Amino acid sequence: MTECKAHAICCRSLSKSFGETPVLRSLNLCVDRGELVCLLGPSGCGKTTLLRCIAGFEHPGAGSIQIGGKTVAGAGLTTPAAPEARRVGVVFQEAALFPHLSVLGNVAFGLSQGRGLLSRLVRGPGRAERARAREMLDLVGLADKADRRPGELSGGEQQRVALARALAPEPEVVLLDEPFANLDRALRLTLRREVRDALKACGATAILVTHDQDEAFTMADRVGVMLDGEIAQIDTPERIYDHPADTRVASMVGRGALLDASVEDGGLVCCGLGRVSADGIGEACAGAGCSVFVRPEGLRLNPEGCPRSVAGRVVRVEYAGDHRLVTVDIGNGAAIPVKVDPNLRVSVGTEVGVEVVGPVRVVRGVKPPSPVTVSAKRTADAGRGDR
Amino acid sequence: MDTGGAAVLRTGGSGRFVPERVRRAPVALVIGASVVGVLAALPVLYLFVRAFEAGGGELLETLRRPGLLALVLRTAALAGVVAGASVAIAFVLAVLTAATDLPLRRLSSVVSVLPLAVPCYVGASAVVGLSGPGGVFEGMGAVHGFSAAAIVLTLFIFPLAYLPLRASISRVDPRLIDAARSLGESGLGATLRVILAWSWPACVGGGVLVGLYTLGEFGAVTMLRCDTLTAVIYEQYRSSFSRTGAAVSSLLLVVLVLALLGVGGLLRRRGKWSSARGSSRGGVTLRLGAWRWPAFALVMLIGAGPVLLVVLTLLSWLGGSGLGVERTIGGGLWAGAATSASVAIAAGVACVLMTAPAAVLAARYPGRVSGLVERAVSTGFALPGIVVALGLAFFALRATPFAYQTWAMVIAAFVVLFAAQSLMALRASLERSPVRLEEAARTLGRGPVGAFVGVTLPGLAPGIGAAWVLVTLSAMKELPAMLLLSPAGSVSLAELVWSSTREAMFASAAAPGLALIGVSAGLVWLVAMREGLTR
C-alpha cells in the first residue's frame, strides 16, 4: 500500500455491506487538500455510509482509508482508528447541537481535548478556547448569538453553528451530510454560499453529500456522481454536465433525452432526431450501436414541416420564469424535452418540429435506469421505424 | 352556561374552522374534583393548626429539645446520601441497559427494577436477621445505624431513579454522540459530557424521588436503629404525652420535603434547556467490546443480588426455623393477609372513584381549578405516610371523633398518599382518547353524558384498571399510616413484618415478608410493562 501524502483523504477499494446488501462496492475517492468535493447521488446510493466510514462511525468491510496521509482503516490496521482519533469534523443533516450547551459552548466543545476528563466535564471553556470559538462564530456570522441556546436558533443558524463547531478544532477534513436538506429553499440558497465561503476561508478540505444537483454544482470544486455504491464519475461540474461518463450519469444530472443510435461515417450518428454529428464517437466503427444524449438547450422548436427537423406533437409545457420547457412526443409516446424562450406561446397538442442545434454526445452504457431514458428509447425505436 | 361537550366552532384568521379550546367545566365536575384536592391538602393544614394552637411557648420548647437538631440533620443526610448513591447506581445501570450493546438488554432492564419488589422494611428485616444471633453475618457485629440504613435503602429504592433516567437516556439522539466523538471525545468522555448532561433533569428528578421516599421511610430505619424524624414522630404520638411534639416534628419533616424540592428545583435549573426533543430514530448504542459480559454481571449483581439474598433468607427462615411452619403461617398471617388485602382493595376503589372527576377535569377542561387540584394531589404524594396519618388523626380527633381509628381513616390516608398515581394513570388514558370521538357521538344524537359513557368510557378500562392496581399494590405495602390509624386489634402484613423484626422473631416475619414481596413483584411487573422494559 502506497502512502498517499498528497491527498487529504484517500479511500481505496472501499467495500461495505449491511447483511447481504452491498452498500459500497470497491469505491475509490481521493480529495486534495483545500478542495471541496460534493458527492451527488440518489438516496440509498451509499453516500452517507461512505461519510460514516470516513468519520469512523462505521467500519468498511474491505479497502483502506487514509486521512492526512495516516491510515485510519484497512491496509494492515487491525482495528480501525476511533472517530475521536481521526481529526474529522462532521456536520449532520439535523444540526445535532448539544441542547444543554450554549452556542459558544457547542463551538468550544472540541477545543478542550488538552484538558483532563474531569476538567472537561466540570469546567467550561477556558479563555483561549472561548477566543477561538468566538473567532469561528464570527466566521459564520453568529458572533452576537454566542450565549443563546441551540433551541432558540433558526434551522439555518443551527447549521452554521454546527459548521463552526466542526471547523473549530482545525480538522483534517470536514464531512457534511446533506446539511441543507431540512431547510426551506430560500435559506438553502444563501446558506450554500455562506458555507462555501466559510470553508474556503479556513482552507478546509471538505466532502459534502447531497441529492440536490444545484447544490452540488454551485458549491463544489469537483462533483462525484455516486450510483449503486460506486463513484460513477468525478470531475468538475462543467465536465459532468457536458461530458457525462455514461448513461446513468447523463440521466442523473440535469434533464435531457437519451436515445439509441447507430454510428455512421464522418462523425455522424443516426438516432430518433435524425442524422446528426456527435462528440465522443471515438474508435467506434460505422454500424455499431450506441447511446446519444442531448440536452433541452441543444434543441430548437420549429414550425411543423420545417426542414432538418423531426415532426412531433407538444404533450406538456412547463413555465419556469426564465424559460419554458416543452416536451415533444416524436412518435410512439416518446418524449423529448426542449428548452424555449419563455415568451414563445405553445399549447399542448400543437404539431411542431424538433431540430438539433447543440452538441449531441455519445455516452457509454446501454441499459439506462431512469424513466426518462425509457421513453427516449422508445423514441429511438419509433425513429428507426419511420426511416 | 355551556355544559356541553361539543367544541364551539369559530372561524379563525386563516379562514379555517378551529375548535374553541377554552370551555367552562360542568359545576358538578368541579365540585367532584375539588373534594380530592381538599382531602389531599387537609393533613398538612391541620398539622399547622395543631402545632400552633398550643401557643408559641410550647412550640419553642419542643423545638429546643436536645438532640432535635442532630435528628433533623441525620434525616437530611440520610436522604441526601441515599439520593446521591441511588442516582449514581441508576445512571450506570441506565446507560448500560439503554445505550450500549449489553447482552440480554431486556432481561437486564427488568432486573434493574427488580429491587422494587422488596419493600425496604422486608429487606431490612432480612439484614437484621442475618447479622443477629444465628445469622450468616453474625461474626461481623450487628449491622445497624446510619451506614446500614443508607446501604439498605439505596439497594432497594435506586430503581425509582433508574426509571426516569432510562426513559431519558433512551431518547438521546445518537447523532450527538457521533458529533462528540468526531470532535475528539472518547467513548467515556462522550457518555459523561453528552449523556450525563442530557439526562441531568432526569438525574435530579430521580434523586428528588428517592430523597422524598427516604424522608418518609419508617419501617427500615426503625429496624436498623437509625432513627430519623419519622421514628420520633411515631414514638411521640404513641407515647401520648407529646402530641404537640409529634405535630412539630411532622412539620419539620414537611420543611425537609420542601427543602428537598427546592434543592431539586435549583439543581434542575442548571441543566435547563428548551426544546429537549428526543430522538425519533433508535437510541445511542455504545460498543462495550470486551466489557460486555462483565457489565452484564455487574447489572445482575446490583439488580438481582440483594433481592435473591433477601428471598433466600426469608425462605430459609420459613423452612428451618425452630418455630415450625405451622405456627409461622398460622392465625396471624391469614388474618394479616385478609386485613391487608381488603383495605388495599377498598383503597384502590376509593382512589379511582375520587380521582375520576379530577382526571376528567384535567384532561378535558384544563384550567386554574384543575391545576390547583393536581398540585394538592401531588403534594399528598410527596408527603411521608406518617405525616399524612398524623394530620388525619388530629383532624379526626377534633372534628370527627366517631371516625377515629376506623378503616375509613386508613382509606382516607391511602387516598391522600396514592391519589397522584391514580390521577396520572386516569389522566393519561383520558388524553389518549380523542375528544373528536365524543364530538362525533354528539353529532349522532347523544347527549354529553351519553357520549362520554358510550364512547370514551369503554376505552378507559385499561387506564382505570392500571390506576386501581397501582393504588392497591402500594396500599398493601404501606406501613406507617397503617400503624398509626388502624383500629385496635387488627394487624396487616406490613405490621407483622415490622413488629416481628423489632422483637427479633425473624421466623414470623418470613411468611408475611414473602407475601409482600409477591405483591411488590406484581407492582414491578406493571411498572416494567408501562415503561416498555419488557419489549
mmCIF file with all atom_site columns, N, CA, C and O in Angstrom, chain A residues 337-359:
data_model
loop_
_atom_site.group_PDB
_atom_site.id
_atom_site.type_symbol
_atom_site.label_atom_id
_atom_site.label_alt_id
_atom_site.label_comp_id
_atom_site.label_asym_id
_atom_site.label_entity_id
_atom_site.label_seq_id
_atom_site.pdbx_PDB_ins_code
_atom_site.Cartn_x
_atom_site.Cartn_y
_atom_site.Cartn_z
_atom_site.occupancy
_atom_site.B_iso_or_equiv
_atom_site.pdbx_formal_charge
_atom_site.auth_seq_id
_atom_site.auth_comp_id
_atom_site.auth_asym_id
_atom_site.auth_atom_id
_atom_site.pdbx_PDB_model_num
ATOM 1  N N  . PRO A 1 337 ? -37.503 16.649 -24.119 1.00 0.00 ? 337 PRO A N  1
ATOM 2  C CA . PRO A 1 337 ? -37.642 17.996 -23.562 1.00 0.00 ? 337 PRO A CA 1
ATOM 3  C C  . PRO A 1 337 ? -36.858 19.020 -24.378 1.00 0.00 ? 337 PRO A C  1
ATOM 4  O O  . PRO A 1 337 ? -35.708 18.780 -24.727 1.00 0.00 ? 337 PRO A O  1
ATOM 5  N N  . VAL A 1 338 ? -37.513 20.136 -24.682 1.00 0.00 ? 338 VAL A N  1
ATOM 6  C CA . VAL A 1 338 ? -36.874 21.201 -25.459 1.00 0.00 ? 338 VAL A CA 1
ATOM 7  C C  . VAL A 1 338 ? -37.011 22.501 -24.681 1.00 0.00 ? 338 VAL A C  1
ATOM 8  O O  . VAL A 1 338 ? -38.098 22.827 -24.194 1.00 0.00 ? 338 VAL A O  1
ATOM 9  N N  . LYS A 1 339 ? -35.888 23.229 -24.553 1.00 0.00 ? 339 LYS A N  1
ATOM 10 C CA . LYS A 1 339 ? -35.932 24.496 -23.817 1.00 0.00 ? 339 LYS A CA 1
ATOM 11 C C  . LYS A 1 339 ? -36.212 25.611 -24.813 1.00 0.00 ? 339 LYS A C  1
ATOM 12 O O  . LYS A 1 339 ? -35.523 25.721 -25.831 1.00 0.00 ? 339 LYS A O  1
ATOM 13 N N  . VAL A 1 340 ? -37.244 26.432 -24.537 1.00 0.00 ? 340 VAL A N  1
ATOM 14 C CA . VAL A 1 340 ? -37.562 27.516 -25.468 1.00 0.00 ? 340 VAL A CA 1
ATOM 15 C C  . VAL A 1 340 ? -37.673 28.831 -24.724 1.00 0.00 ? 340 VAL A C  1
ATOM 16 O O  . VAL A 1 340 ? -37.712 28.863 -23.485 1.00 0.00 ? 340 VAL A O  1
ATOM 17 N N  . ASP A 1 341 ? -37.739 29.914 -25.496 1.00 0.00 ? 341 ASP A N  1
ATOM 18 C CA . ASP A 1 341 ? -37.899 31.252 -24.938 1.00 0.00 ? 341 ASP A CA 1
ATOM 19 C C  . ASP A 1 341 ? -39.208 31.316 -24.151 1.00 0.00 ? 341 ASP A C  1
ATOM 20 O O  . ASP A 1 341 ? -40.227 30.770 -24.582 1.00 0.00 ? 341 ASP A O  1
ATOM 21 N N  . PRO A 1 342 ? -39.188 31.983 -22.972 1.00 0.00 ? 342 PRO A N  1
ATOM 22 C CA . PRO A 1 342 ? -40.423 31.994 -22.163 1.00 0.00 ? 342 PRO A CA 1
ATOM 23 C C  . PRO A 1 342 ? -41.567 32.713 -22.869 1.00 0.00 ? 342 PRO A C  1
ATOM 24 O O  . PRO A 1 342 ? -42.728 32.503 -22.532 1.00 0.00 ? 342 PRO A O  1
ATOM 25 N N  . ASN A 1 343 ? -41.231 33.581 -23.831 1.00 0.00 ? 343 ASN A N  1
ATOM 26 C CA . ASN A 1 343 ? -42.295 34.326 -24.499 1.00 0.00 ? 343 ASN A CA 1
ATOM 27 C C  . ASN A 1 343 ? -42.952 33.540 -25.624 1.00 0.00 ? 343 ASN A C  1
ATOM 28 O O  . ASN A 1 343 ? -43.942 33.979 -26.191 1.00 0.00 ? 343 ASN A O  1
ATOM 29 N N  . LEU A 1 344 ? -42.359 32.433 -25.962 1.00 0.00 ? 344 LEU A N  1
ATOM 30 C CA . LEU A 1 344 ? -42.925 31.614 -27.022 1.00 0.00 ? 344 LEU A CA 1
ATOM 31 C C  . LEU A 1 344 ? -44.149 30.881 -26.479 1.00 0.00 ? 344 LEU A C  1
ATOM 32 O O  . LEU A 1 344 ? -44.049 30.070 -25.576 1.00 0.00 ? 344 LEU A O  1
ATOM 33 N N  . ARG A 1 345 ? -45.315 31.218 -27.027 1.00 0.00 ? 345 ARG A N  1
ATOM 34 C CA . ARG A 1 345 ? -46.544 30.584 -26.547 1.00 0.00 ? 345 ARG A CA 1
ATOM 35 C C  . ARG A 1 345 ? -46.792 29.315 -27.355 1.00 0.00 ? 345 ARG A C  1
ATOM 36 O O  . ARG A 1 345 ? -46.997 29.380 -28.554 1.00 0.00 ? 345 ARG A O  1
ATOM 37 N N  . VAL A 1 346 ? -46.713 28.195 -26.692 1.00 0.00 ? 346 VAL A N  1
ATOM 38 C CA . VAL A 1 346 ? -47.004 26.938 -27.353 1.00 0.00 ? 346 VAL A CA 1
ATOM 39 C C  . VAL A 1 346 ? -48.093 26.267 -26.535 1.00 0.00 ? 346 VAL A C  1
ATOM 40 O O  . VAL A 1 346 ? -48.076 26.344 -25.322 1.00 0.00 ? 346 VAL A O  1
ATOM 41 N N  . SER A 1 347 ? -49.028 25.641 -27.186 1.00 0.00 ? 347 SER A N  1
ATOM 42 C CA . SER A 1 347 ? -50.030 24.933 -26.392 1.00 0.00 ? 347 SER A CA 1
ATOM 43 C C  . SER A 1 347 ? -49.952 23.440 -26.653 1.00 0.00 ? 347 SER A C  1
ATOM 44 O O  . SER A 1 347 ? -49.464 22.992 -27.693 1.00 0.00 ? 347 SER A O  1
ATOM 45 N N  . VAL A 1 348 ? -50.416 22.717 -25.692 1.00 0.00 ? 348 VAL A N  1
ATOM 46 C CA . VAL A 1 348 ? -50.381 21.261 -25.774 1.00 0.00 ? 348 VAL A CA 1
ATOM 47 C C  . VAL A 1 348 ? -51.200 20.818 -26.985 1.00 0.00 ? 348 VAL A C  1
ATOM 48 O O  . VAL A 1 348 ? -52.276 21.345 -27.241 1.00 0.00 ? 348 VAL A O  1
ATOM 49 N N  . GLY A 1 349 ? -50.671 19.891 -27.759 1.00 0.00 ? 349 GLY A N  1
ATOM 50 C CA . GLY A 1 349 ? -51.372 19.366 -28.917 1.00 0.00 ? 349 GLY A CA 1
ATOM 51 C C  . GLY A 1 349 ? -50.879 19.952 -30.238 1.00 0.00 ? 349 GLY A C  1
ATOM 52 O O  . GLY A 1 349 ? -51.184 19.426 -31.301 1.00 0.00 ? 349 GLY A O  1
ATOM 53 N N  . THR A 1 350 ? -50.103 21.053 -30.156 1.00 0.00 ? 350 THR A N  1
ATOM 54 C CA . THR A 1 350 ? -49.586 21.674 -31.376 1.00 0.00 ? 350 THR A CA 1
ATOM 55 C C  . THR A 1 350 ? -48.604 20.726 -32.068 1.00 0.00 ? 350 THR A C  1
ATOM 56 O O  . THR A 1 350 ? -47.790 20.077 -31.417 1.00 0.00 ? 350 THR A O  1
ATOM 57 N N  . GLU A 1 351 ? -48.684 20.666 -33.405 1.00 0.00 ? 351 GLU A N  1
ATOM 58 C CA . GLU A 1 351 ? -47.708 19.895 -34.166 1.00 0.00 ? 351 GLU A CA 1
ATOM 59 C C  . GLU A 1 351 ? -46.488 20.773 -34.407 1.00 0.00 ? 351 GLU A C  1
ATOM 60 O O  . GLU A 1 351 ? -46.628 21.920 -34.848 1.00 0.00 ? 351 GLU A O  1
ATOM 61 N N  . VAL A 1 352 ? -45.304 20.289 -34.072 1.00 0.00 ? 352 VAL A N  1
ATOM 62 C CA . VAL A 1 352 ? -44.086 21.101 -34.207 1.00 0.00 ? 352 VAL A CA 1
ATOM 63 C C  . VAL A 1 352 ? -42.974 20.251 -34.799 1.00 0.00 ? 352 VAL A C  1
ATOM 64 O O  . VAL A 1 352 ? -43.129 19.040 -34.970 1.00 0.00 ? 352 VAL A O  1
ATOM 65 N N  . GLY A 1 353 ? -41.838 20.908 -35.092 1.00 0.00 ? 353 GLY A N  1
ATOM 66 C CA . GLY A 1 353 ? -40.636 20.179 -35.490 1.00 0.00 ? 353 GLY A CA 1
ATOM 67 C C  . GLY A 1 353 ? -39.556 20.392 -34.460 1.00 0.00 ? 353 GLY A C  1
ATOM 68 O O  . GLY A 1 353 ? -39.470 21.461 -33.853 1.00 0.00 ? 353 GLY A O  1
ATOM 69 N N  . VAL A 1 354 ? -38.720 19.374 -34.214 1.00 0.00 ? 354 VAL A N  1
ATOM 70 C CA . VAL A 1 354 ? -37.616 19.496 -33.276 1.00 0.00 ? 354 VAL A CA 1
ATOM 71 C C  . VAL A 1 354 ? -36.306 19.395 -34.044 1.00 0.00 ? 354 VAL A C  1
ATOM 72 O O  . VAL A 1 354 ? -36.097 18.456 -34.807 1.00 0.00 ? 354 VAL A O  1
ATOM 73 N N  . GLU A 1 355 ? -35.437 20.415 -33.852 1.00 0.00 ? 355 GLU A N  1
ATOM 74 C CA . GLU A 1 355 ? -34.171 20.429 -34.579 1.00 0.00 ? 355 GLU A CA 1
ATOM 75 C C  . GLU A 1 355 ? -33.012 20.386 -33.594 1.00 0.00 ? 355 GLU A C  1
ATOM 76 O O  . GLU A 1 355 ? -33.048 21.044 -32.549 1.00 0.00 ? 355 GLU A O  1
ATOM 77 N N  . VAL A 1 356 ? -31.992 19.625 -33.901 1.00 0.00 ? 356 VAL A N  1
ATOM 78 C CA . VAL A 1 356 ? -30.805 19.558 -33.048 1.00 0.00 ? 356 VAL A CA 1
ATOM 79 C C  . VAL A 1 356 ? -29.888 20.712 -33.404 1.00 0.00 ? 356 VAL A C  1
ATOM 80 O O  . VAL A 1 356 ? -29.514 20.878 -34.558 1.00 0.00 ? 356 VAL A O  1
ATOM 81 N N  . VAL A 1 357 ? -29.562 21.566 -32.403 1.00 0.00 ? 357 VAL A N  1
ATOM 82 C CA . VAL A 1 357 ? -28.671 22.695 -32.671 1.00 0.00 ? 357 VAL A CA 1
ATOM 83 C C  . VAL A 1 357 ? -27.390 22.604 -31.846 1.00 0.00 ? 357 VAL A C  1
ATOM 84 O O  . VAL A 1 357 ? -26.368 23.153 -32.208 1.00 0.00 ? 357 VAL A O  1
ATOM 85 N N  . GLY A 1 358 ? -27.478 21.955 -30.718 1.00 0.00 ? 358 GLY A N  1
ATOM 86 C CA . GLY A 1 358 ? -26.306 21.897 -29.843 1.00 0.00 ? 358 GLY A CA 1
ATOM 87 C C  . GLY A 1 358 ? -25.609 20.567 -29.973 1.00 0.00 ? 358 GLY A C  1
ATOM 88 O O  . GLY A 1 358 ? -25.918 19.773 -30.867 1.00 0.00 ? 358 GLY A O  1
ATOM 89 N N  . PRO A 1 359 ? -24.695 20.339 -29.066 1.00 0.00 ? 359 PRO A N  1
ATOM 90 C CA . PRO A 1 359 ? -23.920 19.099 -29.148 1.00 0.00 ? 359 PRO A CA 1
ATOM 91 C C  . PRO A 1 359 ? -24.770 17.872 -28.775 1.00 0.00 ? 359 PRO A C  1
ATOM 92 O O  . PRO A 1 359 ? -25.634 17.941 -27.926 1.00 0.00 ? 359 PRO A O  1
#
